[in-house]
């Protein structure tokens, strides 16, 4: 499938020296300046801006913070959402390419994603105004994200991560039990938790798993989803604000949307995926001068000259069933309208 997407720069700076956003965030942290940050999956594009001078094209909503203009928008017309997913035959071909890499030990878990063309008259602003999700971002005329997944939260010198891996339709018979007892979902979730625990250990001390594989509900117009999450916590030094950029540098890309081992898996992702992820599966967040919160850029709609592209996917392990993984990728193509 040849993608029709446009590689939006979103008024971002191209960074030949990938440490630029790292240095900017360190500087804002050292002066305790509240700021917003947006970093692409590969780290090559970013936006870092003080909250007091946030650009007019940016709006975001977090559980404890809202920024940006959000004028009233008429409710989107129900049913005006027509996705055209990748064919099953093409998905299966790429799936078995990944299985071969797993067989040879190149990767153990790979988050495979695709771009799905969607026909809709909805505007990005309508979606942003009416959608409900814990972590939301609108970049005007470029993309919207309504993510259920936090990346990291830092408060009172504690850093926390909440990896999400394992999805099922909540309406299915015995959905919760089947999800919790699935050998494939258990293995995939355990690998992500271990990866995130190791990642946090690069920047924090006394890293531990506080809760392992608890269930969360995610609202979706066509039926709720069940998701398994975990809670990992570690202790940062008292002056962690001086090194915000360094901390994020060590943790990116997010383990739940890349895989393990990270470096080799990211190389395979570039080889097999038929699109440029861009900001999709990157991270965004804010620093308020004392604490930091951030989300993973998933549940992502990009505006192109040919219409919308919805980017979605899921984790592939040796135990994965291709039919179920394909259906999970399709199930995630939705807007959580209120």
Coordinates of C-alpha atoms in Angstrom, one line a residue:
X1 CA 0.0 0.0 0.0
X2 CA 1.5 3.3 -1.0
X3 CA 0.7 5.9 1.6
X4 CA -0.7 9.3 0.6
X5 CA 0.3 11.0 3.8
X6 CA 2.0 14.3 4.0
X7 CA 5.0 14.6 6.3
X8 CA 3.7 17.6 8.3
X9 CA 6.4 19.7 9.9
X10 CA 3.7 21.3 12.1
X11 CA 5.8 24.5 12.2
X12 CA 8.4 22.4 14.0
X13 CA 12.1 22.9 13.8
X14 CA 14.1 20.3 11.9
X15 CA 16.9 19.4 14.3
X16 CA 20.2 18.3 12.7
X17 CA 21.6 18.1 16.3
X18 CA 19.0 15.9 18.1
X19 CA 20.1 17.3 21.4
X20 CA 18.4 20.7 20.7
X21 CA 15.1 19.9 22.3
X22 CA 17.0 18.2 25.1
X23 CA 19.0 21.4 25.8
X24 CA 15.8 23.6 25.6
X25 CA 14.0 21.5 28.1
X26 CA 17.0 21.4 30.5
X27 CA 17.1 25.2 30.2
X28 CA 13.4 25.6 31.0
X29 CA 13.8 23.2 33.9
X30 CA 16.8 25.0 35.4
X31 CA 14.9 28.3 35.4
X32 CA 11.6 26.6 36.5
X33 CA 9.9 28.0 33.4
X34 CA 6.5 26.3 32.7
X35 CA 6.6 24.9 29.1
X36 CA 5.0 22.6 26.6
X37 CA 6.9 19.9 24.6
X38 CA 6.2 17.7 21.6
X39 CA 8.7 15.2 20.3
X40 CA 8.4 12.9 17.3
X41 CA 8.9 9.2 17.4
X42 CA 12.4 9.4 15.9
X43 CA 13.3 12.5 17.9
X44 CA 14.1 14.5 14.7
X45 CA 11.2 17.0 15.0
X46 CA 10.0 18.8 18.1
X47 CA 8.3 21.8 19.6
X48 CA 9.3 23.2 22.9
X49 CA 7.6 26.4 24.0
X50 CA 7.0 28.4 27.2
X51 CA 3.4 28.1 28.3
X52 CA 3.2 31.8 28.7
X53 CA 3.8 32.2 25.0
X54 CA 2.2 29.1 23.6
X55 CA 1.5 29.3 19.9
X56 CA -2.1 29.8 18.8
X57 CA -2.1 26.6 16.8
X58 CA -1.6 24.4 19.9
X59 CA -4.3 23.2 22.3
X60 CA -4.0 20.4 24.8
X61 CA -6.0 18.8 27.7
X62 CA -4.5 16.8 30.5
X63 CA -6.2 15.5 33.7
X64 CA -4.8 18.5 35.6
X65 CA -4.1 21.0 32.9
X66 CA -5.8 22.6 29.9
X67 CA -4.1 25.1 27.5
X68 CA -5.1 26.7 24.2
X69 CA -8.2 28.2 22.6
X70 CA -11.1 25.8 22.4
X71 CA -14.1 27.6 20.8
X72 CA -17.5 25.9 20.5
X73 CA -17.9 23.6 17.6
X74 CA -21.1 22.0 16.3
X75 CA -21.4 18.3 17.2
X76 CA -20.1 16.1 14.4
X77 CA -22.7 14.3 12.2
X78 CA -23.0 10.7 13.6
X79 CA -22.0 8.0 11.1
X80 CA -19.8 10.4 9.1
X81 CA -16.7 8.4 9.6
X82 CA -15.6 5.9 6.9
X83 CA -12.2 4.2 7.3
X84 CA -10.6 2.1 4.6
X85 CA -8.2 -0.2 6.4
X86 CA -5.2 -1.9 4.9
X87 CA -6.1 -5.2 3.3
X88 CA -5.9 -8.4 5.3
X89 CA -3.5 -9.9 2.7
X90 CA -1.0 -7.1 3.0
X91 CA -1.2 -7.1 6.8
X92 CA -0.6 -10.8 6.9
X93 CA 2.5 -10.5 4.6
X94 CA 4.1 -7.9 6.9
X95 CA 3.0 -9.8 10.0
X96 CA 4.9 -12.9 8.9
X97 CA 8.0 -10.8 8.0
X98 CA 8.0 -9.8 11.7
X99 CA 7.5 -13.4 12.8
X100 CA 10.7 -14.3 10.9
X101 CA 12.6 -11.5 12.7
X102 CA 11.3 -12.9 16.0
X103 CA 12.3 -16.4 15.0
X104 CA 15.9 -15.3 14.5
X105 CA 15.9 -13.3 17.7
X106 CA 16.1 -9.8 16.1
X107 CA 13.1 -8.7 18.2
X108 CA 10.8 -10.2 20.9
X109 CA 8.1 -7.5 20.8
X110 CA 7.4 -5.1 17.9
X111 CA 4.7 -2.5 17.8
X112 CA 3.4 -2.6 14.2
X113 CA 1.4 0.4 12.9
X114 CA -0.3 1.5 9.8
X115 CA -2.0 4.5 8.3
X116 CA -5.7 4.1 7.4
X117 CA -7.4 6.6 5.0
X118 CA -10.6 7.9 6.5
X119 CA -13.4 9.9 4.8
X120 CA -15.1 12.3 7.0
X121 CA -16.5 15.9 7.0
X122 CA -15.5 16.4 10.6
X123 CA -12.9 19.0 11.3
X124 CA -10.0 18.5 13.7
X125 CA -11.4 21.2 15.9
X126 CA -14.8 19.4 16.1
X127 CA -13.0 16.2 17.1
X128 CA -11.0 18.0 19.7
X129 CA -14.0 19.9 21.2
X130 CA -16.2 16.8 21.5
X131 CA -13.8 13.9 22.1
X132 CA -13.0 12.7 25.6
X133 CA -9.6 11.2 26.5
X134 CA -7.1 11.6 29.4
X135 CA -4.4 13.1 27.1
X136 CA -5.5 15.3 24.2
X137 CA -3.5 17.4 21.7
X138 CA -4.6 19.5 18.7
X139 CA -2.2 21.0 16.3
X140 CA -4.4 23.1 14.1
X141 CA -4.7 21.9 10.4
X142 CA -2.1 19.2 11.1
X143 CA -3.3 16.5 13.6
X144 CA -5.2 15.5 16.7
X145 CA -4.4 13.0 19.3
X146 CA -6.8 11.6 22.0
X147 CA -4.5 9.3 23.9
X148 CA -5.5 7.0 26.8
X149 CA -1.8 6.4 27.7
X150 CA 0.4 8.4 30.0
X151 CA 4.1 8.3 29.2
X152 CA 5.7 9.5 32.4
X153 CA 4.5 11.7 35.3
X154 CA 7.0 13.4 37.7
X155 CA 5.8 14.8 41.0
X156 CA 7.4 15.1 44.4
X157 CA 10.7 13.7 43.0
X158 CA 8.8 10.5 42.0
X159 CA 8.8 9.3 38.3
X160 CA 5.9 7.1 37.3
X161 CA 5.1 5.2 34.1
X162 CA 1.8 3.5 33.2
X163 CA 2.4 1.2 30.2
X164 CA -0.7 -0.1 28.4
X165 CA -0.5 -3.4 26.5
X166 CA -3.3 -5.8 25.9
X167 CA -6.7 -4.8 24.3
X168 CA -10.1 -6.6 24.0
X169 CA -13.7 -5.7 23.2
X170 CA -15.4 -5.2 26.5
X171 CA -18.7 -6.5 25.3
X172 CA -17.4 -10.0 24.4
X173 CA -18.3 -12.9 26.7
X174 CA -15.8 -13.3 29.6
X175 CA -13.8 -10.4 28.0
X176 CA -11.9 -9.5 31.2
X177 CA -11.1 -13.1 32.2
X178 CA -9.9 -14.0 28.6
X179 CA -7.7 -10.9 28.4
X180 CA -6.1 -11.4 31.8
X181 CA -5.5 -15.2 31.2
X182 CA -4.3 -15.0 27.6
X183 CA -0.8 -16.3 27.4
X184 CA 0.0 -14.0 24.5
X185 CA -1.3 -10.9 26.3
X186 CA 0.5 -11.9 29.5
X187 CA 3.8 -12.3 27.7
X188 CA 3.5 -9.1 25.8
X189 CA 2.5 -7.0 28.8
X190 CA 5.4 -8.6 30.9
X191 CA 7.9 -7.6 28.2
X192 CA 6.7 -4.0 28.1
X193 CA 6.7 -3.7 31.9
X194 CA 10.2 -5.1 32.0
X195 CA 11.4 -2.7 29.3
X196 CA 9.9 0.3 31.0
X197 CA 11.3 -0.8 34.4
X198 CA 14.7 -1.0 32.8
X199 CA 14.2 2.4 31.1
X200 CA 13.3 4.1 34.4
X201 CA 16.3 2.6 36.0
X202 CA 18.5 4.6 33.7
X203 CA 17.3 7.8 35.3
X204 CA 15.9 6.9 38.7
X205 CA 16.7 4.8 41.8
X206 CA 14.5 2.3 43.7
X207 CA 12.5 1.5 40.6
X208 CA 9.6 -1.0 41.3
X209 CA 6.4 -2.2 39.9
X210 CA 3.6 -0.9 42.1
X211 CA 0.7 -2.6 40.3
X212 CA 0.9 -5.2 37.6
X213 CA -1.7 -5.8 34.9
X214 CA -4.9 -4.0 36.1
X215 CA -7.9 -3.5 33.9
X216 CA -9.1 -0.1 32.5
X217 CA -12.1 0.7 30.4
X218 CA -11.7 2.9 27.3
X219 CA -14.8 4.5 25.9
X220 CA -15.5 4.0 22.1
X221 CA -18.7 4.9 20.2
X222 CA -18.9 1.4 18.7
X223 CA -18.4 -0.3 22.1
X224 CA -16.0 0.0 25.0
X225 CA -12.5 -1.6 25.0
X226 CA -10.7 -3.3 27.9
X227 CA -7.0 -2.4 28.3
X228 CA -4.4 -3.9 30.7
X229 CA -2.0 -1.4 32.3
X230 CA 0.7 -1.4 35.0
X231 CA 2.2 1.2 37.3
X232 CA 5.9 1.6 37.7
X233 CA 7.6 4.1 40.0
X234 CA 11.1 5.3 40.8
X235 CA 12.9 8.0 42.9
X236 CA 14.6 11.0 41.2
X237 CA 17.2 13.3 42.7
X238 CA 15.8 16.5 44.3
X239 CA 17.2 18.7 41.4
X240 CA 15.6 16.6 38.6
X241 CA 14.1 19.7 37.1
X242 CA 17.5 20.7 35.9
X243 CA 17.7 17.7 33.7
X244 CA 14.2 17.3 32.1
X245 CA 15.6 17.0 28.6
X246 CA 18.2 14.5 29.7
X247 CA 15.5 12.3 31.4
X248 CA 13.3 12.2 28.3
X249 CA 16.3 11.6 26.1
X250 CA 17.1 8.5 28.0
X251 CA 13.5 7.2 28.0
X252 CA 12.6 7.8 24.3
X253 CA 11.2 6.3 22.2
X254 CA 8.4 5.0 24.4
X255 CA 8.8 1.3 25.0
X256 CA 5.1 0.5 24.6
X257 CA 5.0 1.8 21.0
X258 CA 8.4 0.6 19.8
X259 CA 9.4 -2.8 21.3
X260 CA 12.3 -4.7 22.6
X261 CA 15.2 -4.5 22.2
X262 CA 14.6 -0.9 21.3
X263 CA 17.4 -0.1 18.8
X264 CA 17.1 -3.2 16.6
X265 CA 13.3 -3.2 16.8
X266 CA 13.2 0.4 15.7
X267 CA 15.3 -0.5 12.7
X268 CA 12.9 -3.3 11.7
X269 CA 9.9 -0.8 12.1
X270 CA 11.5 1.5 9.6
X271 CA 11.9 -1.5 7.2
X272 CA 8.4 -3.0 7.4
X273 CA 6.0 -0.1 8.0
X274 CA 4.6 1.6 5.0
X275 CA 4.4 5.1 6.5
X276 CA 6.5 7.7 8.2
X277 CA 5.3 7.8 11.8
X278 CA 6.2 11.4 12.3
X279 CA 4.7 12.7 15.6
X280 CA 2.6 9.5 15.9
X281 CA 3.9 7.4 18.8
X282 CA 6.1 10.3 19.9
X283 CA 5.3 12.1 23.2
X284 CA 3.9 15.4 24.3
X285 CA 3.5 17.0 27.7
X286 CA 4.0 20.0 29.9
X287 CA 6.2 21.1 32.8
X288 CA 4.5 23.5 35.3
X289 CA 7.6 24.7 37.1
X290 CA 7.4 22.0 39.7
X291 CA 6.0 18.8 38.2
X292 CA 5.7 17.2 34.7
X293 CA 3.1 15.1 32.9
X294 CA 3.2 13.6 29.5
X295 CA 1.2 11.3 27.1
X296 CA 2.1 8.9 24.3
X297 CA 0.8 10.1 20.9
X298 CA -1.5 7.3 20.0
X299 CA -5.2 7.4 18.8
X300 CA -3.9 9.8 16.1
X301 CA -5.7 11.5 13.2
X302 CA -3.5 13.3 10.7
X303 CA -4.8 15.8 8.1
X304 CA -3.3 15.5 4.6
X305 CA -4.0 17.0 1.2
X306 CA -5.9 13.8 0.3
X307 CA -7.9 13.6 3.5
X308 CA -7.5 12.1 7.0
X309 CA -5.1 9.3 7.9
X310 CA -5.7 7.4 11.1
X311 CA -2.6 5.8 12.5
X312 CA -3.0 2.7 14.7
X313 CA -1.5 -0.7 15.5
X314 CA -0.5 -3.1 18.2
X315 CA 2.3 -5.3 19.6
X316 CA 3.5 -8.4 17.8
X317 CA 5.1 -11.3 19.7
X318 CA 5.7 -14.9 18.8
X319 CA 2.4 -15.9 20.3
X320 CA 0.4 -13.3 18.3
X321 CA -2.5 -14.5 16.1
X322 CA -2.5 -12.5 12.9
X323 CA -6.3 -12.3 12.6
X324 CA -6.6 -10.9 16.2
X325 CA -3.8 -8.4 15.7
X326 CA -5.3 -7.2 12.4
X327 CA -8.7 -6.8 14.2
X328 CA -7.0 -4.9 17.1
X329 CA -5.5 -2.4 14.6
X330 CA -8.9 -1.9 13.0
X331 CA -10.7 -1.6 16.4
X332 CA -8.5 1.3 17.3
X333 CA -9.7 3.5 14.4
X334 CA -12.2 5.6 16.2
X335 CA -12.8 9.0 17.8
X336 CA -14.1 8.9 21.4
X337 CA -16.9 11.4 21.0
X338 CA -18.7 12.4 24.1

